[in-house]
Amino acid sequence: MTEAVIVSTGRTAIGRTRKGTLVGLDAFDLAEAVIPVVLERSGIPAQDVDDIVLAESMQGGGVIARNVAVRLGLNDVPGLADNRHCAAGLSAVSIAAGSIRAGMDQVVIAGGTESLTNAAPSVKFDAEGNQTLWRPPSHPETPDAPAFDMSITVGENTAREMGLTRTDVDEWAVYSHARAIASIDAGAFTEEIIPLDVTRPDGSVVRFDTDEHPRRGTTLERLASLKLIHPELGEAGTVTAGNAAGLNDAAAAVTVTSDAYAAAHGITPLARIRSWSAVGIEPARTGMSPTLAIPKALDRAGLTLADIDLFEINEAFCSVPVAAVRKLGINPEIVNVNGSGASLGHPIAATGARMIVTMLGELRRRGATLGVVSMCAGGGMGAAMVLELL
């Protein structure tokens, strides 16, 4: 069987939405910065690229992948946009891998790009032609699953189902920030990050090469002082700004080829994409979806939880990885060892691809082999992917 292998990776550092270094760059700019570098790192000539698949979730449509292909002079390369909310970047890589496994393509650049700073507003018109601001709901609204309040639909519902306390999720947030800061200080992300020279509003230029969302000195005491997002829940409430994902800007991508193409062109693959999965679940239980997606992906790869060296389970809310660890019986010491959404940040469409990039780097540093990345996604979805370092 044809295998899909990853031959190069790259990402921007992750910026804070509306007040970070990347506020002057939109999702098109971020993709344009990442794709040529990832292609260059692969050593593959541009004319061999069959397609570009980029996730975009809050950018208003328009197929950024094709737009950027034309910007870069890749006029013969089409483009595909995908949107599976928080799992979109992972799904872009799955789409690429599936096309390659099917023998339809040999080289695909896949990933995601997100500028929540510059997210495009949508409007709706009524019969009289009056317009109002509008956002497409991720799922039909119900009392237990608000379509526009993921702090309930994901964060609080997950904590309630698994009996998690605020201390449980705050402790995880402290852990996540500590791991992210330690990774930054150790230079763990240096090779994967593509430095950007960003012009500030005052005309000065700054080199942006370090994730700016993690907070040094995050402690349980500091998090305990933060107000609940839903104070009406009283002692049952768990979600605060400190144990939820950030709003962020970033782009990330990988080059995926067939194993035969890599061998024929003398390219040493970084990793094999062993399997992937996407699942649906009741919207009110969205945060539990990794507990379904991870076993499904492992089963497709012929593996068990015990075979896996590292996991990253995105911290849309910290209740999500805590729930997955407890439900599946995963050793927490091998989960989110570089931080995740609550610390590194969650640039929605780029997150899945960013997780792949970081996972492969960490497997290499540890001399480990198998990693799983997983996340929940708005509307009652989840996804997972099994990666094997080569």
XYZ file of C-alpha atoms in Angstrom:
390
model
C 0.000 0.000 0.000
C 1.153 3.521 -0.755
C 2.121 5.304 2.438
C 1.731 9.019 3.159
C 4.849 10.493 4.713
C 5.716 13.941 6.030
C 8.951 15.314 4.604
C 9.003 18.867 5.979
C 7.253 21.005 8.562
C 7.062 24.593 9.709
C 4.959 27.099 11.573
C 4.952 30.687 12.660
C 5.278 31.560 16.287
C 1.829 32.032 17.814
C 0.647 35.594 18.393
C -1.966 37.001 20.719
C -5.098 38.176 18.975
C -5.646 41.939 18.711
C -2.720 42.846 20.967
C 0.126 40.668 19.772
C 2.886 40.965 17.199
C 0.903 39.511 14.288
C -2.038 41.919 14.390
C -0.965 43.560 11.123
C -0.889 40.268 9.205
C -4.008 38.495 8.019
C -4.466 34.780 7.374
C -3.374 35.172 3.754
C -0.127 36.842 4.827
C 0.603 34.146 7.399
C 0.030 31.353 4.876
C 2.188 33.151 2.319
C 5.001 33.271 4.861
C 4.839 29.584 5.772
C 4.159 27.677 2.553
C 7.302 28.605 0.576
C 9.548 27.830 3.540
C 7.925 24.441 4.108
C 8.324 23.705 0.398
C 11.964 24.802 0.466
C 12.643 22.634 3.510
C 11.261 19.638 1.623
C 13.702 20.025 -1.259
C 10.862 19.371 -3.694
C 10.642 21.480 -6.866
C 7.550 23.677 -7.026
C 6.389 22.054 -10.254
C 5.914 18.727 -8.435
C 3.329 20.097 -5.994
C -0.076 18.618 -6.827
C -2.202 20.598 -4.390
C -2.327 22.854 -1.349
C -4.923 22.115 1.324
C -5.335 24.792 3.979
C -7.771 24.975 6.847
C -9.497 28.290 7.413
C -12.245 28.713 9.971
C -12.973 32.384 10.670
C -11.763 34.073 7.506
C -15.013 34.335 5.543
C -14.207 31.814 2.825
C -12.422 32.440 -0.441
C -10.007 29.459 -0.575
C -6.860 30.990 0.866
C -4.835 28.021 -0.421
C -5.493 28.940 -4.057
C -5.003 32.642 -3.426
C -1.612 32.028 -1.855
C -0.615 29.576 -4.600
C -1.120 32.374 -7.132
C 0.701 34.898 -4.907
C 3.677 32.540 -4.879
C 3.610 31.980 -8.635
C 2.309 28.417 -8.326
C -0.336 28.980 -10.972
C -0.581 25.287 -11.840
C -1.380 24.334 -8.248
C -5.063 24.381 -7.241
C -6.149 24.907 -3.678
C -8.646 23.484 -1.232
C -10.156 25.045 1.894
C -11.467 22.852 4.676
C -13.282 23.724 7.874
C -13.799 21.303 10.735
C -13.622 24.075 13.297
C -10.840 23.353 15.828
C -9.876 20.149 13.989
C -9.605 21.790 10.564
C -5.808 21.925 10.428
C -5.573 18.253 11.303
C -8.231 17.427 8.726
C -6.275 19.285 6.035
C -3.358 16.927 6.602
C -5.758 13.956 6.628
C -7.161 15.048 3.268
C -3.654 15.249 1.851
C -2.718 11.844 3.240
C -5.904 10.266 1.895
C -5.324 11.586 -1.609
C -1.758 10.315 -1.567
C -2.728 6.901 -0.211
C -5.344 6.658 -2.960
C -2.664 7.305 -5.575
C -4.292 10.497 -6.821
C -1.531 12.880 -5.690
C 2.157 12.549 -4.887
C 2.967 15.877 -3.207
C 0.558 18.001 -1.175
C 1.268 20.905 1.153
C -1.304 20.894 3.957
C -1.976 22.848 7.114
C -3.953 25.791 8.355
C -3.881 29.539 8.751
C -5.730 31.727 11.214
C -5.858 35.396 12.081
C -8.536 35.812 14.697
C -7.394 39.423 14.905
C -8.626 39.898 11.345
C -11.549 37.452 11.380
C -14.063 38.509 8.756
C -17.481 39.631 10.015
C -20.559 38.201 8.297
C -23.901 39.896 7.762
C -27.430 38.743 7.057
C -30.117 40.662 5.206
C -33.807 40.564 6.072
C -36.668 40.866 3.590
C -36.494 44.664 3.762
C -32.793 44.719 2.998
C -31.668 45.565 6.513
C -28.430 43.930 7.542
C -27.287 42.606 10.875
C -24.023 41.071 11.991
C -24.202 37.290 11.871
C -22.068 34.282 12.688
C -22.856 30.787 11.475
C -23.700 28.584 14.476
C -21.600 25.478 14.922
C -24.709 23.469 15.820
C -28.410 23.953 16.515
C -28.866 25.882 19.761
C -30.118 23.968 22.803
C -30.234 24.969 26.481
C -27.458 22.547 27.402
C -25.307 23.358 24.358
C -25.208 27.065 23.474
C -23.991 27.511 19.902
C -21.900 30.578 20.760
C -20.691 29.818 24.266
C -18.164 27.014 24.197
C -17.339 27.663 27.855
C -20.599 25.856 28.599
C -20.917 23.531 25.605
C -17.341 22.273 25.939
C -15.718 23.489 29.146
C -18.375 23.189 31.824
C -20.248 20.249 30.311
C -17.056 18.202 30.113
C -16.125 19.035 33.684
C -19.608 18.148 34.870
C -19.698 14.802 33.048
C -16.333 13.756 34.463
C -16.821 15.244 37.929
C -13.904 17.666 37.554
C -13.377 20.530 39.974
C -12.009 23.959 39.253
C -8.808 22.905 41.007
C -8.483 19.965 38.618
C -8.566 22.184 35.552
C -6.526 25.004 37.100
C -3.797 22.516 38.005
C -3.703 21.385 34.398
C -3.444 24.987 33.201
C -0.470 25.582 35.528
C 1.168 22.436 34.157
C 0.527 23.524 30.560
C 2.069 26.975 31.002
C 5.051 25.511 32.832
C 5.701 23.012 30.043
C 5.321 25.659 27.338
C 7.733 28.049 29.076
C 10.235 25.256 29.698
C 10.093 24.276 26.019
C 10.608 27.871 24.900
C 13.535 28.337 27.275
C 15.131 25.077 26.099
C 14.864 26.142 22.454
C 12.596 23.221 21.690
C 10.613 25.175 19.096
C 13.529 26.907 17.376
C 13.766 24.552 14.399
C 10.045 24.333 13.752
C 9.300 28.081 13.916
C 9.678 30.172 10.777
C 10.885 33.634 11.931
C 8.952 36.586 10.565
C 10.164 40.158 10.252
C 7.060 42.090 11.236
C 6.605 45.817 10.699
C 4.956 47.498 13.654
C 2.473 50.394 13.303
C 5.272 52.840 14.174
C 7.367 51.570 11.259
C 9.888 49.610 13.314
C 10.632 46.026 12.367
C 10.737 43.218 14.910
C 11.812 39.619 14.471
C 8.941 37.406 15.625
C 10.138 33.913 16.458
C 8.792 33.083 19.924
C 5.288 32.083 20.996
C 3.952 35.024 22.955
C 0.869 33.555 24.634
C 2.416 31.467 27.462
C 2.569 33.340 30.756
C 5.572 33.011 33.022
C 4.881 32.637 36.697
C 1.449 31.097 36.256
C 0.519 29.615 39.624
C -2.470 27.891 41.113
C -2.953 30.829 43.448
C -3.086 33.315 40.575
C -5.535 31.208 38.621
C -7.720 30.748 41.690
C -8.121 34.530 41.879
C -9.683 34.768 38.414
C -13.421 35.185 38.044
C -15.567 32.391 36.680
C -16.883 32.906 33.164
C -20.247 31.809 34.571
C -20.439 32.979 38.200
C -24.067 31.881 38.331
C -22.782 28.306 38.507
C -21.259 29.016 41.899
C -19.019 26.296 43.305
C -19.937 24.025 40.394
C -18.289 26.390 37.908
C -14.810 25.620 36.591
C -14.044 27.743 33.513
C -12.022 30.959 33.744
C -9.871 32.835 31.263
C -6.902 31.084 32.860
C -7.903 27.494 32.100
C -9.298 28.076 28.611
C -7.541 28.375 25.270
C -6.326 31.710 24.055
C -7.450 33.638 20.989
C -4.512 33.557 18.635
C -2.981 34.127 15.204
C -0.631 31.703 13.424
C -0.091 29.431 10.439
C 1.430 25.964 10.173
C 1.958 23.480 7.353
C 3.622 20.209 6.384
C 4.638 18.692 3.078
C 3.100 15.262 2.547
C 4.314 12.895 -0.171
C 4.000 9.258 -1.084
C 6.730 7.005 0.219
C 7.519 6.081 -3.378
C 8.007 9.708 -4.395
C 10.288 10.335 -1.429
C 12.391 7.260 -2.232
C 12.626 8.100 -5.937
C 13.848 11.622 -5.178
C 16.268 10.743 -2.380
C 14.190 12.451 0.293
C 14.346 11.079 3.822
C 10.859 11.261 5.367
C 10.427 12.654 8.858
C 7.379 10.595 9.728
C 4.641 8.316 8.483
C 0.972 9.183 8.934
C -0.247 5.884 10.359
C -3.947 6.695 10.684
C -6.496 9.347 11.460
C -10.090 9.611 12.584
C -12.935 12.081 12.839
C -15.949 11.524 15.054
C -19.289 13.069 15.853
C -20.872 13.303 19.291
C -23.820 15.145 20.817
C -22.932 18.864 20.761
C -23.402 19.086 24.531
C -20.634 16.463 24.897
C -18.195 18.018 22.419
C -15.350 18.008 24.943
C -15.538 14.223 25.272
C -14.904 13.643 21.560
C -11.155 12.916 21.935
C -12.133 9.895 24.041
C -13.811 8.529 20.908
C -11.411 9.803 18.253
C -8.216 8.518 19.882
C -9.295 4.860 20.216
C -10.712 4.944 16.682
C -7.444 6.214 15.209
C -5.408 3.720 17.248
C -7.595 0.834 16.124
C -7.121 1.854 12.489
C -3.351 1.838 13.031
C -3.420 -1.554 14.783
C -2.108 0.044 17.970
C -3.170 0.442 21.583
C -2.821 3.264 24.081
C 0.139 1.455 25.606
C 2.066 1.720 22.325
C 2.029 5.520 22.246
C 5.000 7.541 23.482
C 3.406 11.004 23.503
C -0.043 12.572 23.246
C -1.174 16.095 22.619
C -4.837 16.732 23.387
C -5.720 20.331 22.649
C -6.742 22.475 25.567
C -9.742 24.253 24.082
C -10.607 24.131 27.768
C -8.396 22.332 30.248
C -11.276 20.052 31.160
C -10.837 18.354 27.763
C -7.368 16.780 28.256
C -8.105 16.054 31.921
C -11.280 14.228 30.903
C -9.484 12.264 28.182
C -6.646 11.278 30.507
C -9.074 10.005 33.123
C -11.548 8.376 30.756
C -8.941 6.554 28.680
C -6.405 5.918 31.445
C -3.539 7.784 29.758
C -0.436 8.602 31.790
C -0.675 12.418 32.195
C 3.117 12.712 32.184
C 3.184 12.007 28.429
C 0.355 14.416 27.547
C 0.924 18.006 26.363
C 4.576 17.940 27.329
C 5.167 21.187 25.390
C 1.955 22.836 26.512
C -1.101 23.205 24.299
C -4.066 25.497 23.686
C -4.287 27.101 27.125
C -0.604 28.036 27.100
C 0.763 28.037 23.553
C -2.568 29.293 22.232
C -5.267 28.075 19.878
C -5.179 29.677 16.398
C -8.228 27.663 15.437
C -7.627 26.570 11.836
C -3.858 26.288 12.339
C -3.920 24.352 15.611
C -4.066 20.803 14.232
C -1.148 21.373 11.876
C 0.798 23.148 14.630
C 0.282 20.121 16.868
C 1.696 17.815 14.190
C 4.751 20.041 13.706
C 5.459 20.201 17.441
C 4.768 16.514 18.033
C 7.306 15.416 15.427
C 9.949 17.678 16.920
C 9.366 16.340 20.414
C 9.408 12.698 19.305
C 12.771 13.336 17.657
C 14.231 15.040 20.733
C 13.170 12.139 22.938
C 14.223 9.390 20.569
C 10.607 8.218 20.653
C 8.518 6.835 17.818
C 4.745 7.095 18.131
C 2.638 10.145 18.876
C -1.064 10.957 18.848
C -2.576 14.407 18.388
C -6.249 14.953 19.107
C -8.786 17.670 19.774
C -12.458 18.378 20.136
C -14.130 20.601 17.556
C -17.163 22.835 17.716
C -20.553 21.406 16.899
C -19.945 18.004 18.467
C -16.887 16.782 16.566
C -13.442 15.484 17.333
C -10.377 14.207 15.507
C -7.144 12.325 16.081
C -4.057 11.305 14.129
C -1.353 8.720 14.783
C 2.152 9.695 13.699
C 5.210 7.469 13.471
C 8.630 9.088 13.467
C 10.981 7.525 10.921
